[in-house]
Amino acid sequence: MYPPGGPVGKQPEINLEDLIKQIKNSFSGITGKFGKFGFGGILLIAALLVIGIWSGSGVYTINPGEQAVLRMFGAAQGNPIAQEGLHWWWPAPIGKKDVVLTTETRRMELGFVGTDGGGSAAVPGESLMISGDLNIVDVQMVIQYTIKDLSNYLFKVDDPGEPERGIAPGSPDGKTLKDASEAALRLVVGQSSIDEVITEQRSQVESETRVRLQEILDSYETGINVVNVKLQDVKAPQEVQDAFQDVLRARQERDTKENQALAYKNDIIPRANGTAEQKIREAEAFKESRIATSEGEADRFESILAEYNNSKEVTRQRLYLEAMEAILPGVSKIIVDPETEALLILGGNNSNITPIPMMPGTE
Amino acid sequence: MKSIILLIILVAAGIIGLSSALYVVDETEQVIILRFGEVQAVKRTPGLNIKLPFVDVVVTLDKRILRIDAPPVAMPDIEKENLVIDSYARYRITDPVKFRKTLRTESNARSRMADIVTSSLRTEVARRDRIEIIGAEPVLNPNGSQLVDSEGVPIFIGTETRGEILLAVLADVRGQVQEQDLGIEITDVRIKRADFPDEVTPSIYTRMRAERNRIASKFRAEGDEKELKIRADADKQSTIILAEAQKTSNEIRGEGEAEAIKILADALNKDPDFFAFRKSLEAYNNILNTDTTVILSTESDLFKYLQGPYATQDHGKDID
């Protein structure tokens, strides 16, 4: 803003020796009359002492981040001085100097006050406001600012000051900043819905408020630069807090249910796929085993058939007799000679009488 | 010694006279010089000035932007609903002489201007509805119903109506100031706060609570809906997967059976008679058990050797 060590006003280089010489000369008439040890001499020394102390009180320092605005007979002298180091300016009543830390970021709280020990206490009157959808919302905000134009800051705006914030009367960061901040914040909140303020568009509310606030402050020429507007605790008023919390809970419940259902889905479908795979593999195994069994049987039949074809008659007889040999020992038998027409009962229990073909291969 | 006293008296008189003849106008001030009540000069630029000592009186007025803080006042809008509006204004003294004549002091100016601002604001507020004063209006569908977001909450869009109200008030207040020739310039009028009156607040809270309850139950219903949909879909997919697997499985099993039958039949068809013979023997073995009694003829092939080492010739002829 100001070139470092920029225009330095009219700041006369004061040579103390020259000053003393001048004063000596102007008093020389008087001293001459009274001699070296006279009353005049004492008066001169006293006067020199007073002037020395007075002009010495004009020495001041500019620390890093500070700027000084000089006034002579009430009129501001050029641009603020930013060059660090030792300086001299006319002491009162001729001159006046204001040395202010301009680069320091200062803060103002809105809707709450920080308490000793890091806590904070709400200021409901400041924090409760109407949102655009005609709901009431509780907004706490911190404004960070610096001084961008020290001359304007000092000379353009009167302010009753805010002693509780340590703002002296006359500084525009007292009531002026507070009024403008409230007006800007409430304007922006009044243009948004409660959900936008609370959750969705906090940062937009912040930046919009910052722009509006800066506009107002610039229109008053406060010299204040709004660095940052930060929404702190933004919530529904205490009286309806539980209903808002319930919405959050309900939203979470919805998501939980959805997730649980998805978990169920992710559980059941792979299982079904597994079961399906299992069934198919079982079927394939069944198929292969049936084919194999059949092939085995077919092979067996074919090999037996081959042997059978070699000697049909004998094999047929043998097979028949072997089968009878296997079957008959276990069953009750009645052997009948058709010519005798007499029954010879050989076995005990003869309740089931099954005819057996007289000749194999005749059925 | 006399001359010393004289000197001191002279110096003292000089200082007193000088301090009375000189006055400083500060960067933040403007002054009127009065001589016996009559305006002698107006100084608006800062610096050191000279006046007639002891006679001219300096009246200092502020040159900076000054604050008017109107108290919060309940104002009815066009629908006769009250809003408590806390406003402020800023002004500066542009004509010290007129200011001194009309408003006289800053504190008097503050209360006079607060009255003017409040009454002007009241007039303007009475022409507007609440939505215009607060500064957002609902977004409407083409059919005129309120547009809502995914949560069922009406969507609002910010308007500049509050700015318009304030511009109208500013113009009105400026007009009144001009008319009354007050020697000041109103630089800004703003609504600091616009709040519901205390007696309305409980009903607002009731409405807010009802709205939130509605949103909450919507979320809960949506949760149930999603859960049921997802579960039903999962069950459906699972059932389809299993049924299709069953189908494929049956097909495969059928193929297996068919092939097995074919393979066996192909083999058996090479000699159906031999198959029948063998299979019959097997079947007898299975059918006949200890509970069975068979009647056998001694003339059967089986027993053809029972009655002698040489078989009767008529037996077994049918075999071939």
XYZ file of C-alpha atoms in Angstrom:
683
model
C 0.000 0.000 0.000
C 2.735 2.385 0.974
C 6.189 1.907 -0.413
C 8.487 0.996 2.432
C 10.008 4.141 3.785
C 7.853 6.071 1.371
C 6.999 9.733 1.482
C 7.924 10.821 4.900
C 5.991 14.044 5.250
C 7.693 17.209 6.208
C 9.998 15.949 8.853
C 12.647 18.545 9.561
C 16.065 17.322 10.536
C 16.660 18.923 13.854
C 20.180 19.657 14.820
C 20.125 20.202 18.526
C 23.374 22.226 18.493
C 22.008 24.636 15.926
C 18.903 24.989 17.978
C 20.875 25.812 21.118
C 22.986 28.325 19.157
C 19.897 30.033 17.826
C 18.345 30.189 21.265
C 21.666 31.492 22.677
C 21.787 34.236 20.070
C 18.230 35.305 20.704
C 18.868 35.464 24.419
C 22.325 37.031 24.053
C 20.992 40.509 24.621
C 19.558 39.585 27.960
C 22.523 37.529 29.100
C 24.805 40.403 28.164
C 22.981 42.732 30.521
C 22.986 40.355 33.458
C 26.435 38.917 33.021
C 27.552 35.351 33.201
C 26.378 34.654 36.702
C 23.174 36.649 36.638
C 19.558 35.557 36.873
C 19.417 35.487 33.086
C 21.939 32.727 32.999
C 19.828 30.547 35.239
C 16.776 31.415 33.182
C 18.622 30.481 30.009
C 19.718 27.138 31.393
C 16.189 26.445 32.608
C 14.757 27.409 29.230
C 17.291 25.219 27.433
C 16.462 22.350 29.742
C 12.739 22.707 29.092
C 13.265 22.952 25.346
C 15.596 19.974 25.431
C 13.141 17.804 27.313
C 10.268 18.974 25.127
C 12.053 18.249 21.877
C 13.359 14.956 23.253
C 9.805 13.827 23.806
C 9.368 13.965 20.038
C 11.489 10.868 19.542
C 9.489 7.764 18.753
C 10.062 4.307 17.314
C 8.236 2.398 14.609
C 8.324 -1.315 15.267
C 7.789 -3.955 12.597
C 4.163 -3.898 11.439
C 3.534 -0.428 12.780
C 2.748 2.737 10.925
C 2.694 6.307 12.107
C 0.458 9.127 10.977
C 1.746 12.587 11.818
C -0.253 15.718 12.337
C 1.001 19.284 12.605
C -1.450 21.738 14.051
C -4.169 19.148 13.421
C -3.406 18.655 9.728
C -2.274 15.248 8.583
C 1.167 15.232 7.042
C 1.387 13.151 3.906
C 1.129 9.397 3.890
C 1.641 7.218 6.953
C 5.226 6.365 7.781
C 5.984 2.685 7.682
C 9.788 2.748 7.898
C 10.929 0.945 11.016
C 13.331 2.586 13.436
C 13.818 5.790 15.401
C 11.989 8.914 14.250
C 11.337 12.405 15.480
C 8.251 14.519 15.213
C 7.161 17.753 16.776
C 5.783 17.104 20.230
C 2.508 18.572 21.447
C 1.166 21.161 21.152
C 2.643 21.623 17.690
C 2.597 18.074 16.419
C 0.729 14.892 17.111
C 1.570 11.339 16.153
C -0.417 8.121 16.086
C 1.614 4.929 15.947
C -0.603 1.950 15.242
C 0.082 -1.732 14.612
C -1.576 -2.099 11.209
C -0.516 -5.549 9.985
C -1.653 -7.322 13.130
C -4.759 -9.394 12.463
C -7.433 -8.332 14.881
C -10.615 -10.186 15.542
C -14.174 -9.454 16.460
C -16.627 -12.042 17.690
C -20.275 -11.903 16.781
C -22.911 -13.936 18.564
C -20.614 -15.023 21.344
C -17.875 -13.720 23.588
C -14.707 -15.575 24.360
C -14.262 -16.050 28.073
C -11.113 -16.390 30.098
C -9.883 -19.935 29.906
C -10.730 -20.526 26.254
C -14.463 -21.027 26.648
C -17.135 -18.946 25.045
C -20.505 -17.648 26.063
C -23.322 -17.226 23.570
C -24.941 -13.858 23.035
C -28.397 -14.943 21.829
C -29.494 -11.438 20.859
C -26.656 -11.242 18.369
C -26.600 -14.821 17.205
C -30.273 -15.555 16.526
C -31.434 -14.407 13.111
C -34.018 -15.154 10.444
C -32.985 -17.213 7.455
C -34.466 -16.721 4.012
C -36.975 -19.536 4.515
C -38.254 -17.724 7.625
C -36.641 -20.056 10.108
C -34.565 -18.941 13.055
C -30.907 -19.876 13.002
C -28.173 -19.436 15.579
C -24.979 -18.127 13.960
C -21.707 -17.337 15.630
C -19.063 -15.641 13.583
C -15.519 -14.363 13.881
C -14.264 -11.497 11.751
C -10.560 -11.061 11.226
C -9.329 -7.748 9.974
C -6.318 -5.544 9.545
C -5.909 -1.841 8.883
C -5.301 -1.117 5.242
C -5.449 2.663 5.343
C -4.306 4.154 8.617
C -5.254 7.726 7.685
C -8.824 6.722 6.949
C -8.866 4.518 10.015
C -7.904 7.476 12.180
C -9.725 10.385 10.569
C -12.804 9.326 8.628
C -15.191 7.679 11.050
C -16.337 8.542 14.526
C -17.228 5.663 16.772
C -18.340 5.407 20.380
C -15.868 2.547 20.812
C -16.398 -0.684 22.633
C -14.581 -0.711 25.958
C -15.485 -4.362 26.611
C -13.503 -5.311 23.500
C -10.765 -2.837 24.287
C -11.686 -0.545 21.389
C -11.194 3.108 22.235
C -13.722 5.730 21.079
C -12.956 6.981 17.579
C -11.714 3.653 16.175
C -14.037 2.409 13.444
C -13.531 -1.193 14.521
C -15.822 -0.548 17.470
C -19.537 -0.092 16.903
C -19.066 0.701 13.216
C -17.512 -2.671 12.468
C -20.060 -4.424 14.624
C -23.054 -2.672 13.032
C -21.738 -3.379 9.545
C -20.966 -7.011 10.369
C -24.435 -7.625 11.728
C -26.037 -5.927 8.757
C -23.914 -7.904 6.277
C -24.306 -11.275 7.988
C -28.044 -10.932 8.444
C -28.449 -9.773 4.882
C -26.637 -12.852 3.589
C -28.373 -15.257 5.974
C -31.678 -13.670 4.966
C -30.870 -14.648 1.386
C -30.170 -18.284 2.251
C -32.187 -21.155 3.613
C -31.429 -22.573 7.043
C -29.951 -25.744 5.556
C -27.600 -23.736 3.372
C -26.386 -21.786 6.376
C -26.040 -24.770 8.687
C -24.489 -27.295 6.358
C -24.382 -27.024 2.630
C -23.126 -23.560 1.871
C -21.286 -22.332 4.920
C -18.283 -21.206 2.940
C -20.480 -19.369 0.470
C -22.172 -17.543 3.349
C -18.738 -16.681 4.690
C -17.361 -15.285 1.457
C -20.584 -13.458 0.622
C -20.617 -11.865 4.079
C -16.990 -10.859 3.702
C -17.684 -9.142 0.381
C -20.767 -7.323 1.706
C -18.993 -6.280 4.880
C -16.007 -4.947 2.965
C -18.339 -2.950 0.715
C -19.993 -1.308 3.699
C -16.707 -0.595 5.440
C -15.212 0.880 2.268
C -18.241 3.088 1.770
C -17.560 4.582 5.222
C -13.825 4.846 4.465
C -12.964 2.982 7.642
C -9.575 1.866 6.335
C -10.385 -1.610 7.609
C -9.511 -4.639 5.524
C -11.609 -7.706 6.262
C -9.183 -10.594 6.000
C -11.543 -13.363 6.869
C -15.064 -14.095 7.951
C -15.394 -17.448 9.693
C -18.655 -18.970 10.765
C -18.170 -20.706 14.072
C -21.017 -22.536 15.688
C -23.947 -22.462 13.286
C -26.952 -24.405 14.464
C -30.645 -24.446 14.983
C -31.840 -22.603 18.081
C -31.734 -24.489 21.376
C -35.525 -24.878 21.395
C -35.605 -26.973 18.218
C -32.156 -28.497 18.452
C -33.505 -31.982 19.202
C -35.669 -31.996 16.067
C -32.623 -31.089 13.964
C -30.557 -33.761 15.697
C -33.316 -36.235 14.933
C -33.029 -35.421 11.236
C -29.334 -36.212 11.378
C -30.096 -39.439 13.200
C -32.789 -40.356 10.680
C -30.384 -39.697 7.830
C -27.848 -41.976 9.450
C -30.453 -44.621 10.094
C -31.388 -44.492 6.436
C -27.780 -44.964 5.403
C -27.297 -47.734 7.955
C -30.323 -49.601 6.696
C -29.145 -49.239 3.147
C -25.711 -50.495 4.091
C -27.115 -53.405 6.022
C -29.287 -54.367 3.077
C -26.282 -54.095 0.776
C -24.329 -56.280 3.174
C -27.151 -58.809 3.042
C -27.075 -58.660 -0.726
C -23.327 -59.056 -0.794
C -23.705 -62.061 1.464
C -26.576 -63.865 -0.198
C -25.633 -63.550 -3.859
C -22.133 -65.007 -3.654
C -23.606 -67.804 -1.565
C -26.220 -68.465 -4.215
C -23.530 -68.449 -6.862
C -21.557 -70.932 -4.805
C -24.536 -73.189 -4.295
C -25.332 -72.980 -7.994
C -21.789 -73.926 -8.889
C -21.989 -76.802 -6.460
C -25.210 -78.113 -7.984
C -23.819 -77.941 -11.477
C -20.611 -79.652 -10.495
C -22.629 -82.373 -8.771
C -24.718 -82.826 -11.881
C -21.622 -83.014 -13.999
C -20.163 -85.558 -11.651
C -23.389 -87.535 -11.840
C -23.332 -87.377 -15.611
C -19.747 -88.506 -15.861
C -20.276 -91.288 -13.352
C -23.397 -92.522 -15.112
C -21.588 -92.557 -18.410
C -18.633 -94.286 -16.867
C -20.861 -96.862 -15.189
C -22.698 -97.461 -18.433
C -19.489 -97.749 -20.349
C -18.243 -100.197 -17.779
C -21.389 -102.242 -18.031
C -21.327 -102.054 -21.783
C -17.701 -103.109 -21.877
C -18.435 -105.925 -19.515
C -21.401 -107.035 -21.584
C -19.389 -106.818 -24.767
C -16.516 -108.834 -23.418
C -18.855 -111.443 -22.042
C -20.717 -111.403 -25.351
C -17.463 -111.976 -27.202
C -16.737 -115.007 -25.092
C -20.300 -116.167 -25.426
C -20.124 -115.945 -29.185
C -17.080 -118.170 -29.131
C -18.973 -121.031 -27.588
C -22.571 -120.144 -27.343
C -24.094 -123.415 -26.259
C -21.726 -124.265 -23.460
C -21.613 -120.775 -22.092
C -25.336 -120.477 -22.106
C -25.668 -123.716 -20.256
C -22.974 -122.781 -17.792
C -24.444 -119.392 -17.084
C -27.853 -120.909 -16.533
C -26.624 -123.572 -14.224
C -24.430 -121.168 -12.277
C -27.375 -118.904 -11.792
C -29.538 -121.759 -10.598
C -26.767 -122.836 -8.322
C -26.746 -119.394 -6.827
C -30.510 -119.031 -6.582
C -31.869 -122.373 -5.560
C -30.005 -123.044 -2.317
C -31.783 -120.127 -0.745
C -35.319 -120.992 -1.754
C -37.821 -123.664 -0.805
C -38.106 -126.106 -3.624
C -40.774 -128.551 -4.644
C -39.524 -130.867 -7.298
C -42.328 -132.641 -9.170
C -42.188 -135.556 -11.506
C -45.075 -134.855 -13.873
C -45.537 -138.520 -14.428
C -45.877 -139.473 -10.753
C -48.157 -136.582 -9.968
C -46.919 -136.712 -6.394
C -45.489 -133.825 -4.410
C -42.228 -134.212 -2.672
C -41.917 -131.564 -0.111
C -38.327 -130.771 0.568
C -38.381 -127.444 2.404
C -40.274 -126.002 5.353
C -42.191 -122.816 4.685
C -43.919 -123.197 1.345
C -46.469 -120.398 1.456
C -45.199 -118.757 -1.752
C -45.215 -121.068 -4.678
C -43.612 -119.489 -7.697
C -43.609 -121.268 -11.001
C -40.235 -121.333 -12.548
C -39.895 -121.680 -16.278
C -39.290 -125.226 -17.348
C -37.006 -124.128 -20.089
C -34.696 -121.082 -20.149
C -35.248 -118.765 -23.057
C -38.857 -119.719 -23.699
C -40.672 -116.746 -22.150
C 15.223 43.349 38.534
C 12.274 45.384 37.326
C 13.009 44.448 33.771
C 13.027 40.767 34.690
C 9.537 41.034 36.155
C 8.489 43.046 33.148
C 9.922 40.356 30.905
C 8.051 37.625 32.720
C 4.830 39.594 32.548
C 5.385 40.251 28.871
C 6.105 36.615 28.111
C 3.064 35.455 30.088
C 0.801 37.978 28.395
C 2.230 37.009 25.042
C 1.535 33.340 25.658
C -2.023 33.989 26.807
C -2.709 36.333 23.928
C -1.160 34.022 21.395
C -3.055 30.997 22.651
C -6.254 32.944 22.437
C -5.493 34.214 18.964
C -4.466 30.857 17.593
C -6.668 27.825 17.139
C -6.118 24.436 15.643
C -8.559 22.651 13.378
C -7.930 18.933 13.596
C -8.121 16.489 10.710
C -11.360 15.144 12.205
C -12.972 18.492 12.935
C -14.580 21.501 11.388
C -15.105 24.736 13.283
C -17.309 27.771 13.273
C -15.874 31.056 14.534
C -18.505 33.089 16.319
C -18.096 36.731 17.183
C -20.769 37.807 19.627
C -22.967 34.978 18.377
C -22.488 35.900 14.777
C -20.818 33.444 12.420
C -17.487 34.934 11.494
C -15.878 32.057 9.654
C -16.191 28.347 8.933
C -13.020 26.327 8.760
C -13.243 22.836 7.298
C -9.587 22.299 6.449
C -7.233 21.249 9.213
C -4.395 23.471 10.366
C -3.382 26.452 12.487
C -5.575 29.528 12.237
C -5.735 32.995 13.725
C -8.733 34.696 15.261
C -9.428 37.745 17.268
C -8.319 36.889 20.759
C -10.867 36.843 23.593
C -13.678 37.899 21.275
C -14.023 35.112 18.742
C -15.392 31.815 20.051
C -14.527 28.504 18.404
C -17.340 25.987 18.021
C -15.967 22.570 17.054
C -18.034 20.038 15.150
C -17.091 16.587 13.941
C -16.190 16.154 10.291
C -16.157 12.375 10.351
C -18.933 9.905 9.542
C -21.197 9.799 12.562
C -23.425 7.061 13.861
C -27.172 7.049 14.257
C -28.408 3.973 16.049
C -32.158 3.661 15.836
C -33.671 1.488 18.567
C -35.327 -1.803 17.599
C -38.956 -1.143 16.696
C -41.768 -3.565 15.870
C -43.029 -2.671 12.404
C -46.023 -4.234 10.643
C -45.454 -5.405 7.083
C -48.037 -5.382 4.301
C -49.708 -8.431 5.842
C -49.896 -6.642 9.218
C -47.373 -9.044 10.677
C -44.807 -7.486 12.929
C -41.077 -7.720 12.526
C -38.744 -6.167 15.058
C -36.363 -4.098 12.996
C -33.162 -2.661 14.375
C -31.642 -0.186 11.987
C -28.772 2.228 11.905
C -27.693 5.109 9.736
C -24.553 7.091 9.083
C -24.284 10.782 8.368
C -21.771 13.553 8.225
C -22.107 17.243 8.906
C -21.734 19.004 5.594
C -22.832 22.473 6.597
C -21.758 23.306 10.144
C -23.704 26.554 10.241
C -27.004 24.983 9.233
C -26.333 22.053 11.503
C -25.796 24.422 14.424
C -28.988 26.223 13.626
C -31.233 23.184 13.209
C -29.869 20.161 15.030
C -27.441 22.061 17.310
C -25.708 19.049 18.889
C -24.685 15.572 17.842
C -26.831 13.936 20.499
C -29.840 15.909 19.341
C -29.039 14.998 15.743
C -28.824 11.350 16.732
C -32.290 11.220 18.238
C -33.890 13.408 15.527
C -32.378 11.358 12.735
C -33.213 8.077 14.452
C -36.848 9.185 14.462
C -36.736 10.132 10.802
C -35.035 6.882 9.785
C -37.434 4.782 11.854
C -40.552 6.418 10.468
C -39.289 6.231 6.906
C -38.396 2.578 7.376
C -41.797 1.923 8.895
C -43.478 3.390 5.836
C -41.381 1.310 3.483
C -41.758 -1.906 5.507
C -45.543 -1.488 5.500
C -45.441 -1.727 1.683
C -43.504 -4.977 1.641
C -44.104 -8.540 2.715
C -41.941 -10.499 5.047
C -40.163 -12.380 2.279
C -39.014 -9.134 0.693
C -37.788 -7.755 4.007
C -35.834 -10.874 4.920
C -34.447 -11.291 1.421
C -35.187 -14.703 -0.057
C -38.121 -16.040 -2.024
C -39.246 -19.594 -2.694
C -38.371 -21.030 -6.093
C -41.549 -22.032 -7.929
C -42.277 -24.807 -10.376
C -43.844 -23.828 -13.700
C -47.184 -24.938 -12.254
C -46.812 -22.540 -9.341
C -46.017 -25.017 -6.588
C -42.903 -24.681 -4.479
C -39.799 -26.400 -5.784
C -38.336 -28.753 -3.194
C -34.974 -30.438 -2.932
C -34.283 -34.138 -2.494
C -35.104 -33.876 1.185
C -38.461 -32.308 0.545
C -37.337 -28.900 1.799
C -38.493 -25.911 -0.251
C -35.707 -24.235 -2.195
C -35.213 -20.497 -1.670
C -33.245 -18.033 -3.697
C -31.790 -14.809 -2.353
C -33.195 -11.516 -3.560
C -31.940 -7.977 -3.347
C -35.243 -6.661 -2.027
C -33.762 -5.627 1.295
C -31.269 -3.503 -0.593
C -34.138 -1.956 -2.546
C -36.014 -1.185 0.662
C -32.933 0.451 2.115
C -32.278 2.482 -1.025
C -35.870 3.733 -0.901
C -35.496 4.640 2.772
C -32.175 6.339 2.098
C -33.707 8.406 -0.697
C -36.665 9.320 1.484
C -34.513 10.286 4.471
C -32.204 12.309 2.228
C -35.235 14.110 0.851
C -36.453 14.992 4.322
C -32.997 16.166 5.381
C -32.767 18.362 2.308
C -36.209 19.752 2.860
C -35.531 20.631 6.452
C -32.108 21.990 5.510
C -30.344 20.236 8.360
C -26.825 20.683 7.032
C -26.050 16.988 7.061
C -25.657 14.245 4.503
C -27.073 10.792 5.204
C -24.536 8.385 3.761
C -26.122 5.058 4.599
C -29.156 3.391 6.120
C -29.051 -0.291 7.028
C -31.189 -2.889 8.700
C -28.996 -4.342 11.373
C -31.454 -6.916 12.599
C -34.902 -8.033 11.544
C -36.303 -10.488 14.041
C -39.620 -12.093 14.807
C -41.367 -10.516 17.789
C -40.947 -12.566 20.941
C -44.606 -13.579 20.981
C -44.322 -15.114 17.496
C -41.136 -17.051 18.166
C -42.812 -20.107 19.800
C -45.028 -20.649 16.761
C -41.997 -20.346 14.481
C -40.247 -22.994 16.556
C -43.325 -25.211 16.305
C -43.299 -24.888 12.540
C -39.564 -25.582 12.343
C -39.978 -28.632 14.533
C -42.836 -29.950 12.387
C -40.786 -29.428 9.250
C -37.810 -31.291 10.711
C -40.039 -34.125 11.903
C -41.358 -34.420 8.384
C -37.851 -34.600 6.957
C -36.802 -37.151 9.588
C -39.733 -39.442 8.890
C -39.041 -39.112 5.181
C -35.468 -40.267 5.781
C -36.667 -43.165 7.884
C -39.213 -44.224 5.263
C -36.553 -43.936 2.589
C -34.315 -46.140 4.680
C -36.996 -48.803 4.914
C -37.728 -48.463 1.225
C -34.112 -48.870 0.222
C -33.612 -51.758 2.600
C -36.663 -53.631 1.336
C -35.793 -52.973 -2.296
C -32.236 -54.124 -1.940
C -33.180 -57.205 0.064
C -35.963 -58.145 -2.337
C -33.643 -57.686 -5.278
C -30.978 -59.787 -3.582
C -33.479 -62.533 -2.788
C -34.756 -62.459 -6.334
C -31.301 -62.689 -7.826
C -30.368 -65.462 -5.457
C -33.494 -67.441 -6.272
C -32.907 -66.996 -9.996
C -29.315 -68.098 -9.660
C -30.344 -71.214 -7.748
C -33.203 -72.040 -10.104
C -31.017 -71.664 -13.143
C -28.398 -73.816 -11.515
C -31.084 -76.408 -10.823
C -32.162 -76.258 -14.431
C -28.618 -76.634 -15.718
C -28.029 -79.400 -13.237
C -31.090 -81.304 -14.396
C -30.074 -80.855 -18.001
C -26.650 -82.205 -17.280
C -28.043 -85.112 -15.315
C -30.481 -85.871 -18.140
C -27.677 -85.748 -20.662
C -25.739 -88.146 -18.500
C -28.643 -90.531 -18.181
C -29.364 -90.373 -21.875
C -25.820 -90.989 -22.815
C -25.488 -93.785 -20.303
C -28.620 -95.472 -21.662
C -27.432 -95.019 -25.194
C -24.015 -96.455 -24.484
C -25.525 -99.446 -22.729
C -28.256 -99.928 -25.293
C -25.729 -99.762 -28.127
C -23.774 -102.502 -26.449
C -26.808 -104.608 -25.544
C -28.251 -104.296 -29.030
C -25.343 -106.310 -30.307
C -27.154 -109.377 -28.951
C -30.559 -108.653 -27.456
C -31.255 -112.323 -26.826
C -28.121 -112.860 -24.806
C -28.898 -109.707 -22.848
C -32.381 -110.950 -22.083
C -30.984 -114.274 -20.990
C -28.399 -112.827 -18.695
C -30.695 -110.173 -17.310
C -33.335 -112.793 -16.597
C -30.902 -114.876 -14.633
C -29.928 -111.835 -12.671
C -33.552 -111.016 -12.056
C -34.312 -114.526 -10.795
C -31.511 -114.215 -8.371
C -33.015 -111.025 -7.075
C -36.627 -112.156 -7.084
C -36.236 -115.527 -5.472
C -35.327 -115.499 -1.810
C -35.753 -117.662 1.253
C -39.465 -116.861 1.456
C -40.042 -118.320 -1.972
C -41.005 -121.837 -2.780
C -40.387 -123.030 -6.309
C -41.973 -126.050 -7.870
C -39.562 -127.676 -10.213
C -40.291 -130.379 -12.686
C -37.948 -133.269 -12.866
C -38.327 -132.947 -16.607
C -36.764 -129.501 -16.598
C -33.330 -129.058 -18.125
C -31.926 -128.483 -14.699
C -32.869 -131.916 -13.547
C -32.431 -133.751 -16.765
C -29.533 -135.601 -15.223
C -31.316 -136.207 -11.951
C -32.618 -139.566 -12.968
C -29.682 -140.845 -14.956
C -26.336 -139.838 -16.435
C -27.814 -139.525 -19.890
C -30.166 -136.847 -20.646
C -33.467 -137.573 -22.239
C -33.105 -136.477 -25.812
C -36.217 -134.412 -26.060
C -34.915 -132.012 -23.343
C -32.921 -128.947 -24.319
C -33.714 -129.160 -27.971
C -35.282 -125.722 -27.960
C -32.129 -124.016 -26.820
C -30.666 -123.358 -30.221
